C-alpha positions as protocol buffer text, in pm:
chain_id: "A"
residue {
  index: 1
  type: UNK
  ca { x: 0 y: 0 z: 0 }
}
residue {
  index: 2
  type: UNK
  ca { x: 162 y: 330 z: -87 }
}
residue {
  index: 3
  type: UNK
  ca { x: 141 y: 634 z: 133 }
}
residue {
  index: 4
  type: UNK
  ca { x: -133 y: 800 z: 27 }
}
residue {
  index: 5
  type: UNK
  ca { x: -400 y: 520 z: 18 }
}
residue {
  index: 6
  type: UNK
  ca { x: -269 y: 435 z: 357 }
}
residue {
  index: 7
  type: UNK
  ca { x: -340 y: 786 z: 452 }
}
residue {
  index: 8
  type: UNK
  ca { x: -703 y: 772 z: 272 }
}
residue {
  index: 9
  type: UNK
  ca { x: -738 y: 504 z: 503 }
}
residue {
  index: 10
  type: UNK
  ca { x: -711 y: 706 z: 808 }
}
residue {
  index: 11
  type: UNK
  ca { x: -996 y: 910 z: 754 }
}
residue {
  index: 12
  type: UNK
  ca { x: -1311 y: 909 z: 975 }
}
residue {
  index: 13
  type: UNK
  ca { x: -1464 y: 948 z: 1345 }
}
residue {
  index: 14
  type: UNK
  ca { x: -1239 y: 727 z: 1576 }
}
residue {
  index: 15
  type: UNK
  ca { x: -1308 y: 643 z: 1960 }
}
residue {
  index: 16
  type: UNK
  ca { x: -978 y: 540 z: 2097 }
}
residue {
  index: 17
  type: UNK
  ca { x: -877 y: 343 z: 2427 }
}
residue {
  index: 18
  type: UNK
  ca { x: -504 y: 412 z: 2529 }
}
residue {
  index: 19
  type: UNK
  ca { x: -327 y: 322 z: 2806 }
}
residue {
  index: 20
  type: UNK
  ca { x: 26 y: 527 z: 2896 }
}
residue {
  index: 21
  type: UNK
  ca { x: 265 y: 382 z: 3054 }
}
residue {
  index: 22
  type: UNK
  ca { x: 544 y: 606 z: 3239 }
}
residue {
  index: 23
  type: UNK
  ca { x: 869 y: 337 z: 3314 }
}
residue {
  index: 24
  type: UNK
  ca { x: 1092 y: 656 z: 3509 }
}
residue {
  index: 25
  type: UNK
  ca { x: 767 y: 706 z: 3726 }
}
residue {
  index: 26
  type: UNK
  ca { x: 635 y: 333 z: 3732 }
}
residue {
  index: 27
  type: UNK
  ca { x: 301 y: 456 z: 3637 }
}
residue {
  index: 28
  type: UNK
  ca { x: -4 y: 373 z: 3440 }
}
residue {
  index: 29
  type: UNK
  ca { x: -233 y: 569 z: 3305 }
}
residue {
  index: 30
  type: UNK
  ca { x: -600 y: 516 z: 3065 }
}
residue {
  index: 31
  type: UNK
  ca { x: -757 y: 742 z: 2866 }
}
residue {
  index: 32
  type: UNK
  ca { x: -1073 y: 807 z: 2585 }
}
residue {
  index: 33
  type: UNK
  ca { x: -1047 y: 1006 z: 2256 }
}
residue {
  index: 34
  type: UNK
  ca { x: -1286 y: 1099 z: 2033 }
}
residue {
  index: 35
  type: UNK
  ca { x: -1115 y: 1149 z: 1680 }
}
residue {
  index: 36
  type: UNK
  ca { x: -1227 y: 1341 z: 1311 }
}
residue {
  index: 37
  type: UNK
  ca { x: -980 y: 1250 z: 1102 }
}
residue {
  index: 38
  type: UNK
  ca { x: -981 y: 1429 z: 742 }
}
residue {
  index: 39
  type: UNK
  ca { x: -781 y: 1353 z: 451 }
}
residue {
  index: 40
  type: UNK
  ca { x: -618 y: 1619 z: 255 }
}
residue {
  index: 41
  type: UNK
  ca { x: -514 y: 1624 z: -55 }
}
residue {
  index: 42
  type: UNK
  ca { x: -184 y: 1746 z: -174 }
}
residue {
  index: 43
  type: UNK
  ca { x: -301 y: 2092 z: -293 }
}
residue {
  index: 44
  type: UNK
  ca { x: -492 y: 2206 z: 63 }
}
residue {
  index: 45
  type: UNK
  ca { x: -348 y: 2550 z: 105 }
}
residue {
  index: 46
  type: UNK
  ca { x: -328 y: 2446 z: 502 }
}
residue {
  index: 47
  type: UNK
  ca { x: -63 y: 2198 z: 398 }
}
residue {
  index: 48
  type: UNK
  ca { x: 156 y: 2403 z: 192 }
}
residue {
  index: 49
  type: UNK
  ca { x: 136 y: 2674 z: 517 }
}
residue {
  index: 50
  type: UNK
  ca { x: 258 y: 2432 z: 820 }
}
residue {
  index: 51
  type: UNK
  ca { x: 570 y: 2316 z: 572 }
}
residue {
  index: 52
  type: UNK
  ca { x: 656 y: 2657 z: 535 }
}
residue {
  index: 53
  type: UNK
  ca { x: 828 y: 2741 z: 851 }
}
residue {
  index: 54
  type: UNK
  ca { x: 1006 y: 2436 z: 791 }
}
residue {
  index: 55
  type: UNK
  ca { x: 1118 y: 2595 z: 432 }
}
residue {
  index: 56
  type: UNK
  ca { x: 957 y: 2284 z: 230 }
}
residue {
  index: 57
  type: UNK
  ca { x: 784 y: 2430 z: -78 }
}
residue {
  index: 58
  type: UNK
  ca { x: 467 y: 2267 z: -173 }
}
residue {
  index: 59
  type: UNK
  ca { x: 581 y: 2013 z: -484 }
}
residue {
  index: 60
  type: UNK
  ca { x: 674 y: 1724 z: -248 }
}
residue {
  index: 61
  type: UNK
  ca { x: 346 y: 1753 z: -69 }
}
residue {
  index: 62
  type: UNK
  ca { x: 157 y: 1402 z: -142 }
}
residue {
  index: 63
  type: UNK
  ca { x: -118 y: 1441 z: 94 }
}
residue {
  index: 64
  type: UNK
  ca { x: -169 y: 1481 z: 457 }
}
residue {
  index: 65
  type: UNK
  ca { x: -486 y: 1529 z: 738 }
}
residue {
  index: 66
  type: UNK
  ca { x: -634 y: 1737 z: 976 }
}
residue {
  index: 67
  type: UNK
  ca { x: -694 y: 1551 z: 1325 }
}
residue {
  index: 68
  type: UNK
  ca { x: -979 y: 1683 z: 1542 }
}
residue {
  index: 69
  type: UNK
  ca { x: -918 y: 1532 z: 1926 }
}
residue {
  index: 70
  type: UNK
  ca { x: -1136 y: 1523 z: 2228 }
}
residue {
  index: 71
  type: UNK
  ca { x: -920 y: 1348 z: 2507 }
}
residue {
  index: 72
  type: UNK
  ca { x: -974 y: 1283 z: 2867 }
}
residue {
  index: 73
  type: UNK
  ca { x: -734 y: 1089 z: 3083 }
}
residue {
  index: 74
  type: UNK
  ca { x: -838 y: 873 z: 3390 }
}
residue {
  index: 75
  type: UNK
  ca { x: -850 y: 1083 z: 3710 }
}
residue {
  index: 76
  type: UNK
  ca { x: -820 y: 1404 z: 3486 }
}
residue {
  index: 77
  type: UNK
  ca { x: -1112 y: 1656 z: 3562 }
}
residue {
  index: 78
  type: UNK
  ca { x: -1071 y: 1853 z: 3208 }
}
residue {
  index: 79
  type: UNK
  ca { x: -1103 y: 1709 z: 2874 }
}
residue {
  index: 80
  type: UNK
  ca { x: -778 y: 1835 z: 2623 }
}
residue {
  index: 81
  type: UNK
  ca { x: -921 y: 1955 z: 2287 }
}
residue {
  index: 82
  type: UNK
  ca { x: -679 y: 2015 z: 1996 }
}
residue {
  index: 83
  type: UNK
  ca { x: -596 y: 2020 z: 1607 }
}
residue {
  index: 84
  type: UNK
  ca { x: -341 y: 1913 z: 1422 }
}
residue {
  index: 85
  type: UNK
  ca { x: -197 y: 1867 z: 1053 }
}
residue {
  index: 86
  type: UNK
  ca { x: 12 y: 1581 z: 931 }
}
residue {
  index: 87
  type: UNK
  ca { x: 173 y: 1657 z: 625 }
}
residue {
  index: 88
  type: UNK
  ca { x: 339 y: 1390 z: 381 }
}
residue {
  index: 89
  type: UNK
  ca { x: 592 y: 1472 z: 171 }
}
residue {
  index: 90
  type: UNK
  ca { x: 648 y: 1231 z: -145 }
}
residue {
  index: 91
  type: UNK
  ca { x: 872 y: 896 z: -25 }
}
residue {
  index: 92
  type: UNK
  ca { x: 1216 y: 812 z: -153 }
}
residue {
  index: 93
  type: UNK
  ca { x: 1257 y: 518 z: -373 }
}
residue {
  index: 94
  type: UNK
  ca { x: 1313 y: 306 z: -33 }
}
residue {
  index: 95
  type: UNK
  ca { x: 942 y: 422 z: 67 }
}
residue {
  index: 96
  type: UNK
  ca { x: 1054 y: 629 z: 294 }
}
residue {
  index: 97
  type: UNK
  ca { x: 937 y: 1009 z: 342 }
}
residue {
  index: 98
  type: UNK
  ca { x: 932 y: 1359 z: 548 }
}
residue {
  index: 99
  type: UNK
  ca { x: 660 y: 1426 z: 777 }
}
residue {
  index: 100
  type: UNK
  ca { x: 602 y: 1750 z: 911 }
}
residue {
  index: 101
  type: UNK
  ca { x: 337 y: 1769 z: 1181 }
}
residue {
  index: 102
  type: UNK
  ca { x: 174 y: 2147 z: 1293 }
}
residue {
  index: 103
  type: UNK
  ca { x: -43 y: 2177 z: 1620 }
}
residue {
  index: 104
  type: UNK
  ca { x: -163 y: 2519 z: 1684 }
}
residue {
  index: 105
  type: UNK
  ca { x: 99 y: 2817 z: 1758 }
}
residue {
  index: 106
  type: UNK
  ca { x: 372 y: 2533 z: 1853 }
}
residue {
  index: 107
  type: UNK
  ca { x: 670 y: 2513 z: 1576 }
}
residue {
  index: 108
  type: UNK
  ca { x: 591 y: 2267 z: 1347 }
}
residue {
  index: 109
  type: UNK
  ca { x: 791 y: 1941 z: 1372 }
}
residue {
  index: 110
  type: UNK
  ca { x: 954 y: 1759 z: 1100 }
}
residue {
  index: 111
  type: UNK
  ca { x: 1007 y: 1353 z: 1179 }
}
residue {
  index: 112
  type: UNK
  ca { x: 1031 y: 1060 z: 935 }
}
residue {
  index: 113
  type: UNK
  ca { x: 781 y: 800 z: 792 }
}
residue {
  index: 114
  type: UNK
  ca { x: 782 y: 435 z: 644 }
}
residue {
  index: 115
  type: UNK
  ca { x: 517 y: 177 z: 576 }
}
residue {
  index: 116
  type: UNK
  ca { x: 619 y: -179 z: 584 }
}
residue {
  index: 117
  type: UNK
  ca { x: 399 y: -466 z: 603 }
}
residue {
  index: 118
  type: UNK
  ca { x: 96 y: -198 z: 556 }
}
residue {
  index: 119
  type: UNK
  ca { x: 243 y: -56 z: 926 }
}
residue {
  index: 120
  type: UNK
  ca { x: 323 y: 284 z: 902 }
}
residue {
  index: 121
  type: UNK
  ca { x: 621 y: 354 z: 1110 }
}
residue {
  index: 122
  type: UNK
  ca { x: 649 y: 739 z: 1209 }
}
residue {
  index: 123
  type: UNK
  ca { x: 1010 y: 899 z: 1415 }
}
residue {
  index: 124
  type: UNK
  ca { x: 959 y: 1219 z: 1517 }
}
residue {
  index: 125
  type: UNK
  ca { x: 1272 y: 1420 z: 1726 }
}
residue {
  index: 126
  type: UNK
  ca { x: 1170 y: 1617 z: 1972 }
}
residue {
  index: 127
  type: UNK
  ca { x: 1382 y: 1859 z: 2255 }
}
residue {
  index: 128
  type: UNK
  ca { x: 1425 y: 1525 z: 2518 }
}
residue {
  index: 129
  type: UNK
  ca { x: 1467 y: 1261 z: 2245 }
}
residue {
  index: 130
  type: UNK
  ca { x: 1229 y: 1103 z: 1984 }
}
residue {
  index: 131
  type: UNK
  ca { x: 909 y: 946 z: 1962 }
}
residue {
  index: 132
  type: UNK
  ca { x: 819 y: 587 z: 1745 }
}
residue {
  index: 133
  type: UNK
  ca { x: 520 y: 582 z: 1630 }
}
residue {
  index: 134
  type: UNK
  ca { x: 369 y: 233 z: 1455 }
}
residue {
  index: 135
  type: UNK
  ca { x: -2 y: 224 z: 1343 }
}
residue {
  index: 136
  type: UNK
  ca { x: -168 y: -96 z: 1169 }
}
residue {
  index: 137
  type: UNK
  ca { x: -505 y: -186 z: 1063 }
}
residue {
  index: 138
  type: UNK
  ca { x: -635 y: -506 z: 1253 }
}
residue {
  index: 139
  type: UNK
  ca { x: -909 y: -493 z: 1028 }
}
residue {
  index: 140
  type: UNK
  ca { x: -1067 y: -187 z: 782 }
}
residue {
  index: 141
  type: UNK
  ca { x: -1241 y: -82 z: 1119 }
}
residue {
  index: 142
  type: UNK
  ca { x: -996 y: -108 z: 1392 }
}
residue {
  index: 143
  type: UNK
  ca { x: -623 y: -15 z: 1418 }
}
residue {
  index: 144
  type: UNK
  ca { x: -400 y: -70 z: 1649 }
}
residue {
  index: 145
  type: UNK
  ca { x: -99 y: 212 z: 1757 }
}
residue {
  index: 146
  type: UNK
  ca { x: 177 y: 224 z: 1972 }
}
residue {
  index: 147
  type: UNK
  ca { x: 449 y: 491 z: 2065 }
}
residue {
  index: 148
  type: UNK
  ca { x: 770 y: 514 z: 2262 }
}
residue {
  index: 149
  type: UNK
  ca { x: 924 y: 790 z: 2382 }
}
residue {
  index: 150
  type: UNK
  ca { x: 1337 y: 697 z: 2459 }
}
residue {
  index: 151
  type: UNK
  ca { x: 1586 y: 986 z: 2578 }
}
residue {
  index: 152
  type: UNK
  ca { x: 1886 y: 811 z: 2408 }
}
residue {
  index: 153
  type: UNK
  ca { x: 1874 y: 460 z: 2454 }
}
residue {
  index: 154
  type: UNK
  ca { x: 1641 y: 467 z: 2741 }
}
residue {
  index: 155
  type: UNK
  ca { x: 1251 y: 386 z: 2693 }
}
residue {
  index: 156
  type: UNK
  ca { x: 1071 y: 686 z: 2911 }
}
residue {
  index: 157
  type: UNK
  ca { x: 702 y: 620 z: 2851 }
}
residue {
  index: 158
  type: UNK
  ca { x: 527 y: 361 z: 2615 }
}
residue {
  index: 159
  type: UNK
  ca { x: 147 y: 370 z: 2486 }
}
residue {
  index: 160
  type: UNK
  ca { x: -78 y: 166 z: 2297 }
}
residue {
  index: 161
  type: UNK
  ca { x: -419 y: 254 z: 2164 }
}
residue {
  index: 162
  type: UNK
  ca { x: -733 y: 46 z: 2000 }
}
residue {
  index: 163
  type: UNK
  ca { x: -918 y: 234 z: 1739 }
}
residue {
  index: 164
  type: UNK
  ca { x: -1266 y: 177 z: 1675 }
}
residue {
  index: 165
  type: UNK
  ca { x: -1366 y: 331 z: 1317 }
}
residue {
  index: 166
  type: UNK
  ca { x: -1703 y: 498 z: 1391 }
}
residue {
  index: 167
  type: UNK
  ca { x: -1810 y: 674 z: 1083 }
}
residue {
  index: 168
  type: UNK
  ca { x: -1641 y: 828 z: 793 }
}
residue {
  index: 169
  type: UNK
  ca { x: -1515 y: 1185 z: 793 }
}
residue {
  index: 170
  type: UNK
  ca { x: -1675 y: 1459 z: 584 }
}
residue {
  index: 171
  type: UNK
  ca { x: -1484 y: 1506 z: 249 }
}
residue {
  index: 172
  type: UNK
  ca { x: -1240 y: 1773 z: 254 }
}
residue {
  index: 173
  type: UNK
  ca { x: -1357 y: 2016 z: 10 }
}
C-alpha cells in the first residue's frame, strides 16, 4: 500500500482506548479520545502553510490530514481539545518520506515516515529525544498504535491505543 492510500485510510470518526505507561515514574495511566480524522489532498493551502516554517515548498506535498481530538485521561477533571496537521511529503525510492506535523501556535515538527507490512512507522525528534510511532489496521475498522518515547537509549514512557472506526469523515472540500 503506498502512502497516500494508507493515509485515505485514516480518515473518519475514531473512539480510541489508550493506556500510557510512564517506566521513570512506574506509572499507568488510561484514557478516551474521540477522533475526526480528514484527509487532505496534496493541494490544501493548510498543507503548503505548516511546511513553510520548515522551508519545504509545496511540490513534495503528497497528501496529509487534519486531526480533530477530544481526550480525557483517567482521574483528569478537564477534557484536552486540539488540532493538528500531518503533512506527507512524497517517499524516496526506499518508501521512505518527510513528515512534518503542525499543532496550533507550537513550531511545526519535521520527523520521518515508512510503511512496511501496511504498518506505518512514524520517528519524530523532539527537545528530550524522539518518539516511534507504529499504526496498523487489525481490520478496515480497527487499528491498532503504539508509541515510545526513549531519551537516548532509554525507553521513558510507552502507549498503545485500540481504534474503533465509527463513521467516515466529511470530504475535505
Amino acid at each position: 500500500m503506498d502512502i497516500v492510500n494508507f493515509f485515505e485510510t485514516l480518515a473518519g470518526k475514531w473512539f480510541s482506548q489508550r493506556t500510557i505507561h510512564n517506566l521513570a515514574s512506574q506509572s499507568s495511566q488510561a484514557g478516551e479520545s474521540n477522533l475526526l480524522i480528514e484527509f487532505l489532498p496534496a493541494t490544501d493551502a493548510d498543507l503548503t502553510n505548516a511546511c513553510a516554517p520548515l522551508g519545504h515548498d509545496s511540490s513534495p506535498i503528497a497528501c496529509g490530514l487534519r486531526i480533530h481530538q477530544d481526550s480525557q485521561l483517567d482521574g483528569e477533571s478537564t477534557k484536552v481539545q486540539s488540532t493538528a496537521l500531518m503533512v506527507v511529503m512524497a517517499p524516496n525510492e526506499a518508501g521512505e518520506g518527510v513528515l512534518v506535523q503542525a499543532a496550533g501556535s507550537a513550531p511545526a515538527l519535521q520527523g520521518s515516515y515508512r510503511v512496511d507490512n501496511d504498518v506505518l512507522t512514524i520517528v519524530t525528534p523532539t527537545a528530550s529525544g524522539q518518539l516511534e510511532e507504529r499504526l496498523w489496521f487489525a481490520n478496515p475498522n480497527l487499528r491498532m498504535r503504539t508509541s515510545v518515547l526513549k531519551a537516548g537509549d532509554a525507553v521513558q514512557m510507552a502507549s498503545f491505543c485500540s481504534e474503533i472506526r465509527m463513521g467516515m469523515a466529511k470530504a475535505a472540500s
